[in-house]
Coordinates of C-alpha atoms in Angstrom, one line a residue:
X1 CA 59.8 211.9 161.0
X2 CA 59.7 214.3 158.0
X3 CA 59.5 218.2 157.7
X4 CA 60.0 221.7 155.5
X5 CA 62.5 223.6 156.1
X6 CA 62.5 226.6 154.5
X7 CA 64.7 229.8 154.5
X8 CA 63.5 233.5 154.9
X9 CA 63.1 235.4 152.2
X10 CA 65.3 238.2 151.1
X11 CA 64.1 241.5 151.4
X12 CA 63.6 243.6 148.1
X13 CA 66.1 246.5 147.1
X14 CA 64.2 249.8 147.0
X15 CA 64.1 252.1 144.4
X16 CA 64.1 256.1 145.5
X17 CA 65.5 259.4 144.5
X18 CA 66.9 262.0 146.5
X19 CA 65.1 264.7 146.5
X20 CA 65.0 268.1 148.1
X21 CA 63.6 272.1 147.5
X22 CA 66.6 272.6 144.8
X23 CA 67.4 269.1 143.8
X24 CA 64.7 268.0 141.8
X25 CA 66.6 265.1 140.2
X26 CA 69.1 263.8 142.5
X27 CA 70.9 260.8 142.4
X28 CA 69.2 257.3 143.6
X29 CA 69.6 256.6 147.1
X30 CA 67.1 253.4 147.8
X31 CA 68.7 251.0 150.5
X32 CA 69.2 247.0 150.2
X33 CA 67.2 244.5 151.0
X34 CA 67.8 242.3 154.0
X35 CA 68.8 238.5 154.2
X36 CA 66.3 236.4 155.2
X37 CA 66.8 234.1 158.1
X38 CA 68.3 230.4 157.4
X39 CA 67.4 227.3 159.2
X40 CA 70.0 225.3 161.5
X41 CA 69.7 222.1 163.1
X42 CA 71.9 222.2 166.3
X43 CA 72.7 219.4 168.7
X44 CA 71.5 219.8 172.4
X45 CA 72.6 216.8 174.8
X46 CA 69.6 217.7 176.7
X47 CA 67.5 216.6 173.9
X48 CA 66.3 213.0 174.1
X49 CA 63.6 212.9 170.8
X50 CA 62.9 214.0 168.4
X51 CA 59.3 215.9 169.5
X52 CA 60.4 219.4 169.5
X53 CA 61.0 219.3 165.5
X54 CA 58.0 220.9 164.2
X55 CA 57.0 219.7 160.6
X56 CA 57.1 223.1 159.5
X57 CA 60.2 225.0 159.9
X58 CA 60.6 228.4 158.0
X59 CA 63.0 231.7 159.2
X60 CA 62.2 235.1 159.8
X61 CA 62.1 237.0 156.1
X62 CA 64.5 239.6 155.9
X63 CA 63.0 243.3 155.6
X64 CA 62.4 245.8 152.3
X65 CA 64.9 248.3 151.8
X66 CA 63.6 252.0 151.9
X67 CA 64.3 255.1 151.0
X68 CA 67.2 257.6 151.9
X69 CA 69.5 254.5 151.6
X70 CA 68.2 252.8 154.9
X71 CA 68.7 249.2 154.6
X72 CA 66.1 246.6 155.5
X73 CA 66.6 244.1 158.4
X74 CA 68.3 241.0 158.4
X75 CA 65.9 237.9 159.1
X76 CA 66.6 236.0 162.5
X77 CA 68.1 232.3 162.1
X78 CA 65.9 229.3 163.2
X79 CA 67.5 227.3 165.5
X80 CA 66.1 224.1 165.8
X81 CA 67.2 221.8 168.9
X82 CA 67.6 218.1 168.5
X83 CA 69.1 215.1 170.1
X84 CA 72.3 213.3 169.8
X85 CA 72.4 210.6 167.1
X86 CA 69.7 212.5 164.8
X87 CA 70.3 211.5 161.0
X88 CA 69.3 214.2 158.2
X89 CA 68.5 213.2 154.9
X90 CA 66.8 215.4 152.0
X91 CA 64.4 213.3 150.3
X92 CA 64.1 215.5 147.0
X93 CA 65.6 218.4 145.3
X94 CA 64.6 221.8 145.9
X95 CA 63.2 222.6 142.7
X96 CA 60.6 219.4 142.7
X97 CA 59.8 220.5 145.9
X98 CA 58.6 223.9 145.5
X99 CA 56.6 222.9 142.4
X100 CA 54.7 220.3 144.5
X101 CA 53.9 222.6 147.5
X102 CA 52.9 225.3 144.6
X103 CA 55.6 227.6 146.2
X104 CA 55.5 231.1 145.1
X105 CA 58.4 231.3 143.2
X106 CA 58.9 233.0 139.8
X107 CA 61.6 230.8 138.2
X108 CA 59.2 227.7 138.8
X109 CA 56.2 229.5 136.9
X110 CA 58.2 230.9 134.3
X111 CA 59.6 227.5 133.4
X112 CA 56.0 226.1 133.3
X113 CA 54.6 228.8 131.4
X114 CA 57.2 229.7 128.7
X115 CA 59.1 227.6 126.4
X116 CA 60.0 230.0 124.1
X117 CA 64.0 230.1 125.1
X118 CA 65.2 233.4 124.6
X119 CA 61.6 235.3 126.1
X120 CA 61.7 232.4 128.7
X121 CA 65.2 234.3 129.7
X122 CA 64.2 238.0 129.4
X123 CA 61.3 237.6 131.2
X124 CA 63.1 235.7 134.2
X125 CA 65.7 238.5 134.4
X126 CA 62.9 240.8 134.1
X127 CA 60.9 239.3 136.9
X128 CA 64.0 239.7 139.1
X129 CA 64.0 243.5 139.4
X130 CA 61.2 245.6 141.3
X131 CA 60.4 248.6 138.9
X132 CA 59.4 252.5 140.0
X133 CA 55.6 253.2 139.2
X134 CA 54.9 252.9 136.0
X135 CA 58.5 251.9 134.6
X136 CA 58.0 248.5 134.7
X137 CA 57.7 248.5 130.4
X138 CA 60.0 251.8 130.0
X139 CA 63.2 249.9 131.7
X140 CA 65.3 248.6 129.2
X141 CA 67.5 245.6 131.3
X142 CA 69.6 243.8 128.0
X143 CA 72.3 245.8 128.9
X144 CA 71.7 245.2 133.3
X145 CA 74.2 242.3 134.5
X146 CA 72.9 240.2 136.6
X147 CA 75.0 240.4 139.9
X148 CA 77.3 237.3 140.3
X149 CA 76.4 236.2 143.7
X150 CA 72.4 236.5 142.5
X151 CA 73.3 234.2 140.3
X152 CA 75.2 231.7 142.5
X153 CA 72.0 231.5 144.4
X154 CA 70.0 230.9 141.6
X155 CA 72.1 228.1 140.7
X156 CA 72.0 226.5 144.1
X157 CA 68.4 226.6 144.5
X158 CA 68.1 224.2 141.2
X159 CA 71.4 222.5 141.6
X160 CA 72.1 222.4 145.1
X161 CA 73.5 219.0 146.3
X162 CA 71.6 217.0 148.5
X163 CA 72.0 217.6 151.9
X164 CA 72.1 214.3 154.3
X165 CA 74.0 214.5 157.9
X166 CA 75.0 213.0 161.2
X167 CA 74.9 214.9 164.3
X168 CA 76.4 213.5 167.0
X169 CA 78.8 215.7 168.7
X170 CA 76.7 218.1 171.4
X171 CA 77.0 222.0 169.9
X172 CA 76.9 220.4 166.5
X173 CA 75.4 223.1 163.8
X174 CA 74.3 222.0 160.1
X175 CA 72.8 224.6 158.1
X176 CA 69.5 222.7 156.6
X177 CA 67.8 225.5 154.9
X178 CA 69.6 228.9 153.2
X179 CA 67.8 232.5 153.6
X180 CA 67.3 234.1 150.4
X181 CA 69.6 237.1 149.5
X182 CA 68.3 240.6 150.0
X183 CA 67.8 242.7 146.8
X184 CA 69.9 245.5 145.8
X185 CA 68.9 249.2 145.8
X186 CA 68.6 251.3 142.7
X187 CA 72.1 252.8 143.6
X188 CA 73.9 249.6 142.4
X189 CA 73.0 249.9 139.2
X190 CA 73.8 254.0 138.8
X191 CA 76.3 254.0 135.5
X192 CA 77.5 256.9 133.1
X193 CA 74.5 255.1 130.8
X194 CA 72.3 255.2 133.1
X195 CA 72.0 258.1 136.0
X196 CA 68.6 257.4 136.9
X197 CA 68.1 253.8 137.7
X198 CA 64.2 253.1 137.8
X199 CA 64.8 249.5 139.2
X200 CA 65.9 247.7 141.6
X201 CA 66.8 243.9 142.5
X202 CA 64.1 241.8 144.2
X203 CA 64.9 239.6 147.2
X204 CA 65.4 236.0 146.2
X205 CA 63.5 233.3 148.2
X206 CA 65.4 231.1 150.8
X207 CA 65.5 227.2 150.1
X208 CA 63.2 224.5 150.8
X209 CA 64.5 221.2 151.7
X210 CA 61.9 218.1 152.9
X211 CA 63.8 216.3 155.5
X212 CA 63.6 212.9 156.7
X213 CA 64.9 213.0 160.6
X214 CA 66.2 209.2 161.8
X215 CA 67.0 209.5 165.4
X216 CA 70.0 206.2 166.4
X217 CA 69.8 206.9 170.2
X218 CA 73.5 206.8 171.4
X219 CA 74.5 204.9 174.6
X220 CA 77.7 202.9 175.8
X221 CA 75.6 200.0 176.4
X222 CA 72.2 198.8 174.6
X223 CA 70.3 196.5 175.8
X224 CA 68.9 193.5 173.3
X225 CA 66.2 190.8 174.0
X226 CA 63.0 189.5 174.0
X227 CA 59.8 191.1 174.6
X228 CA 58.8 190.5 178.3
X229 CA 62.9 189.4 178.9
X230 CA 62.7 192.1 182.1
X231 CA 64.9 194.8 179.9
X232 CA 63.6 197.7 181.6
X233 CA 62.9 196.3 184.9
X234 CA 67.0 195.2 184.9
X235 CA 67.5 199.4 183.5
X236 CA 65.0 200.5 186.2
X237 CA 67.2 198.3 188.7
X238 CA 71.0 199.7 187.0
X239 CA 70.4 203.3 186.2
X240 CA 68.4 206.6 186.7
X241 CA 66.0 205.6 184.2
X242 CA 61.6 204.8 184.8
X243 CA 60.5 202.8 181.6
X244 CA 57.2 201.2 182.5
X245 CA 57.1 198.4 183.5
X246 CA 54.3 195.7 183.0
X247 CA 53.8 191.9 182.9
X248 CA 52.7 191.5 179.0
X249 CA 55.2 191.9 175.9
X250 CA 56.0 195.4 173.9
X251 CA 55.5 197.3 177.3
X252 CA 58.2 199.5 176.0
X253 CA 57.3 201.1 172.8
X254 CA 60.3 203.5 172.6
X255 CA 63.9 203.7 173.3
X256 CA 64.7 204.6 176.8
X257 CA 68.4 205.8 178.5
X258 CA 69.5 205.6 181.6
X259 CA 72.8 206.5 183.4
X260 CA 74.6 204.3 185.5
X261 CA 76.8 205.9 188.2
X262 CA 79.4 204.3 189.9
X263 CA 80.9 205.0 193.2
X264 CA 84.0 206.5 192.1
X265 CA 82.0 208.3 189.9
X266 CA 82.9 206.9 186.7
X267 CA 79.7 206.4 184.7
X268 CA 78.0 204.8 181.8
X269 CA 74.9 205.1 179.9
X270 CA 72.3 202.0 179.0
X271 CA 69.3 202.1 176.2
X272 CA 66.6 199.8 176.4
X273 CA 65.9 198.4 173.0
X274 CA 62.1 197.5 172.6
X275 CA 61.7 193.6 172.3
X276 CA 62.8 192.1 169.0
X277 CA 60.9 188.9 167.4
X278 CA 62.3 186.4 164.8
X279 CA 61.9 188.1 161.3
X280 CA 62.7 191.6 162.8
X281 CA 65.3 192.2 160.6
X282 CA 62.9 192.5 157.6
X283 CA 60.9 194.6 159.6
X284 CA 58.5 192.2 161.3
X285 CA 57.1 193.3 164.6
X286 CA 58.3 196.6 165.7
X287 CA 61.8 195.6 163.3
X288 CA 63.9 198.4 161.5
X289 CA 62.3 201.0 164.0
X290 CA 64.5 199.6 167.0
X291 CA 66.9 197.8 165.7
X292 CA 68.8 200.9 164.5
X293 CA 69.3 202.1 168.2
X294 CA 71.7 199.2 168.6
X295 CA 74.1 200.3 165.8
X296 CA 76.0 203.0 168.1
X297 CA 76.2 201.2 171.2
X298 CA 79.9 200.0 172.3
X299 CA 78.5 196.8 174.0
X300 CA 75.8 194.6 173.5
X301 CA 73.8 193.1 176.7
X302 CA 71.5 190.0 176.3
X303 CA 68.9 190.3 178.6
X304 CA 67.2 186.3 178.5
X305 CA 64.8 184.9 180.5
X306 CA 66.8 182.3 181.9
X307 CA 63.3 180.5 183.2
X308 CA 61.9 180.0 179.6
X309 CA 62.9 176.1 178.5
X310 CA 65.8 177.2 176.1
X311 CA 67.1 180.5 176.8
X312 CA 69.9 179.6 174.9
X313 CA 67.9 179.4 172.1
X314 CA 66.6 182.9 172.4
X315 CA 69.9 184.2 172.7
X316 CA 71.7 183.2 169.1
X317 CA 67.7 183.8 167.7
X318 CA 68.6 187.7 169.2
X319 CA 72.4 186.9 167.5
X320 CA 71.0 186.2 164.3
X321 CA 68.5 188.6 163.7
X322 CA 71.3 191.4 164.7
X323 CA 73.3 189.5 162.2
X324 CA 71.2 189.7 159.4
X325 CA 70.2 193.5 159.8
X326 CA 73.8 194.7 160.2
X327 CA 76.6 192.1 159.2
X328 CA 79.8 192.2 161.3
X329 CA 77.0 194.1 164.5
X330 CA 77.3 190.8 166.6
X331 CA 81.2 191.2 166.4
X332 CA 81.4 194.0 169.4
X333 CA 81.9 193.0 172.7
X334 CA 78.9 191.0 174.6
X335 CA 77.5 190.1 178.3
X336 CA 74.6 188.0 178.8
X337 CA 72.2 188.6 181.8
X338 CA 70.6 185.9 182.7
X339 CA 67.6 187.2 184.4
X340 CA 65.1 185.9 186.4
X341 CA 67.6 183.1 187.9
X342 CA 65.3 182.9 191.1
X343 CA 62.0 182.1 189.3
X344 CA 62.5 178.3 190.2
X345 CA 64.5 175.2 189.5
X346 CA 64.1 175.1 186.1
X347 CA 65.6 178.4 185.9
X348 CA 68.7 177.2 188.2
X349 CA 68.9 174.5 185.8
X350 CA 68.8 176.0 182.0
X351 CA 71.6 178.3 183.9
X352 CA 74.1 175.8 185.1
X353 CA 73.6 173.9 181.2
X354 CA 74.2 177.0 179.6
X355 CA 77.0 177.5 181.7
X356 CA 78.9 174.3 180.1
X357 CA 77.7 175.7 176.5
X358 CA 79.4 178.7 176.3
X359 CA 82.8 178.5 174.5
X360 CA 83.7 182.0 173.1
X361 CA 84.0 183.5 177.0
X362 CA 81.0 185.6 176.8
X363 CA 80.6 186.8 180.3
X364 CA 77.3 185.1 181.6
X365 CA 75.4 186.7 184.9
X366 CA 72.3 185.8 186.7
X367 CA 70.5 188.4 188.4
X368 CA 67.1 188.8 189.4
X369 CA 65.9 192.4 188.4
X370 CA 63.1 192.6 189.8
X371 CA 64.2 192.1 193.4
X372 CA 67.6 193.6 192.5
X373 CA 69.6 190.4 193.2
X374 CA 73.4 190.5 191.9
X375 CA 73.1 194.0 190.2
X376 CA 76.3 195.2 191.3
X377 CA 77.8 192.4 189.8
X378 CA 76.3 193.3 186.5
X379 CA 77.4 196.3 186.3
X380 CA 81.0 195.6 187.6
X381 CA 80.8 193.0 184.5
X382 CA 79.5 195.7 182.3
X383 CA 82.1 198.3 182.9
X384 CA 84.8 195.4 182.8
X385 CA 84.0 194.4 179.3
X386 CA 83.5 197.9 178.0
X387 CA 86.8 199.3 179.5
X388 CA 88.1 196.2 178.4
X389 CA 87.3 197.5 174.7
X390 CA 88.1 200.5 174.7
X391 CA 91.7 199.6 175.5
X392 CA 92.0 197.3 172.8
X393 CA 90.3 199.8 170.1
X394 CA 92.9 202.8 171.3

């Protein structure tokens, strides 16, 4: 999915004077201008799509400054849950994107309007100050520097690098979207030149990034087969998990996880991979949108329909197309449930052949999901293999 995220703006400084029954010209005393609020993306384990990313994300702007050197409010943070496994990527550049969504920003219409270099310049740093009434053409600002960190911001809001990330650790924070720095009061710029400031700095805007969210569900264990193969029925039989459950193919149109719990309570976790087709590594079928699920599992299972007249057949078809989407993803450590072993001879049969075929020790078990027949052995063979790997990785 895509969305904006934008920052808060900053709050502007304020320009004021103190004033009082025998001070008619006191010394400036507006207050700064708040931060504006900046948009995080934070991992929540509790989280299992990504459906409570809204496709527009902006923070809370900070607040004016005002008189009597009261400073304006800082903008609240967005914090913006999402699940384990979710990929950020920023598809263009700030810049780009604030001329396309016509964005009020000054620096964007300046540099459309004016090409004349040195006004183009004068009139930016002019356009970042707010001016008392009727000063706005009675400031003189050749001599005003432009604050360092002002400038920093200015810079990253062209140049900023693009931002792309991988959450995957639960409390995980990436900040997707800065708030805009809160303007300067007239005080700032008080100088033995200058004892009356009429100006101050304005807040600068917050930046705008369009994301492109991937979500790779991460599980120990992924399940991989056909459509109609009895995937979900074998992780309705293992685990926690309901996926529906129907006699016709693509029943499951999205990525489901269940938990498998032991009885010394050493558990696992299983996602069911909607069906995959020949061709679905160039996207054919439901493709690219499921196959990327698979890349973070630990262990592959093969759920085959051991009743169909070459299950062996399916099962390097599911090989291959892994294979070609991701070289070197048919590599980690692999069981093949052979479901549906009680649907008949034929089924008995194509299982005691493809018994003899097997020569790289892939652990091969028959089960019947749907009446729950040699489960436990399943998942005893499940956990074997995977413990099995994780030894010989550490």
């Amino acid at each position: 999915m895509r969305c904006t995220a934008t920052g808060g703006h900053g709050g502007d400084g304020c320009v004021s004077f103190f004033r009082d029954v025998f001070v008619p010209r006191g010394p400036p005393n507006g207050g700064d201008g708040g931060s504006g609020g900046s948009v995080w993306f934070e991992v929540d384990e509790n989280e299992t799509s990504l459906s409570c990313v809204k496709q527009q994300l902006r923070a809370q702007p900070g607040g004016n400054g005002r008189g009597k050197t009261m400073h304006g409010s800082g903008g609240s943070d967005l914090v913006v849950k999402v699940p384990r496994g979710t990929m950020v990527r920023q598809i263009t550049n700030t810049q780009e994107l604030a001329q396309e969504q016509k964005e009020e920003g000054f620096l964007d219409t300046l540099d459309n309007q004016i090409r004349d270099e040195t006004t183009r310049r004068m009139m930016e740093k002019k356009a970042l100050f707010v001016h008392y009434p009727r000063w706005e053409d009675r400031n003189d600002l050749k001599q005003v520097r432009v604050p360092a960190e002002v400038r920093a911001h200015l810079w990253a809001l062209r140049h900023g690098e693009p931002l792309t990330a991988d959450l995957t650790t639960h409390g995980q924070r990436v900040l997707v979207a800065g708030g805009g720095l809160g303007g300067l009061g007239n005080p700032h710029f008080n100088s033995a030149n200058d004892r009356q400031p009429h100006y101050a700095l304005r807040g600068l805007s917050g930046h705008t990034r369009l994301l492109d969210l991937e979500l790779k569900t991460i599980a120990d264990v992924g399940l991989v087969g056909m459509p109609n193969a009895g995937k979900s029925t074998f992780l309705r039989a293992v685990s926690n998990a309901h996926p529906q459950v129907a006699p016709y193919p693509f029943t499951t149109l999205n990525p489901y996880i269940g938990t498998v719990d032991y009885s010394d309570s050493w558990q696992l976790t299983i996602a069911d991979i909607p069906g995959l087709i020949p061709g679905a590594h160039r996207n054919i079928g439901l493709g690219h949108s499921f196959l990327r699920h698979v890349e973070r599992s630990r262990l592959l299972v093969f759920v085959v329909d051991v009743a169909r007249p070459a299950p062996w057949a399916d099962y390097q078809a599911l090989r291959t197309e892994l294979e070609l989407y991701r070289p070197g993803l048919t590599e980690r450590p692999a069981v093949v449930v052979a479901n549906k072993a009680d649907a008949g001879p034929m089924a008995r049969d194509n299982f005691t052949r493809w018994q003899r075929m097997i020569s790289d020790g892939t652990p091969l078990v028959p089960v019947s999901a749907k009446y729950r027949k040699n489960i436990l052995k399943a998942t005893h063979t499940i956990r074997q293999v995977l413990v099995a790997a994780d030894n010989n990785t550490h």
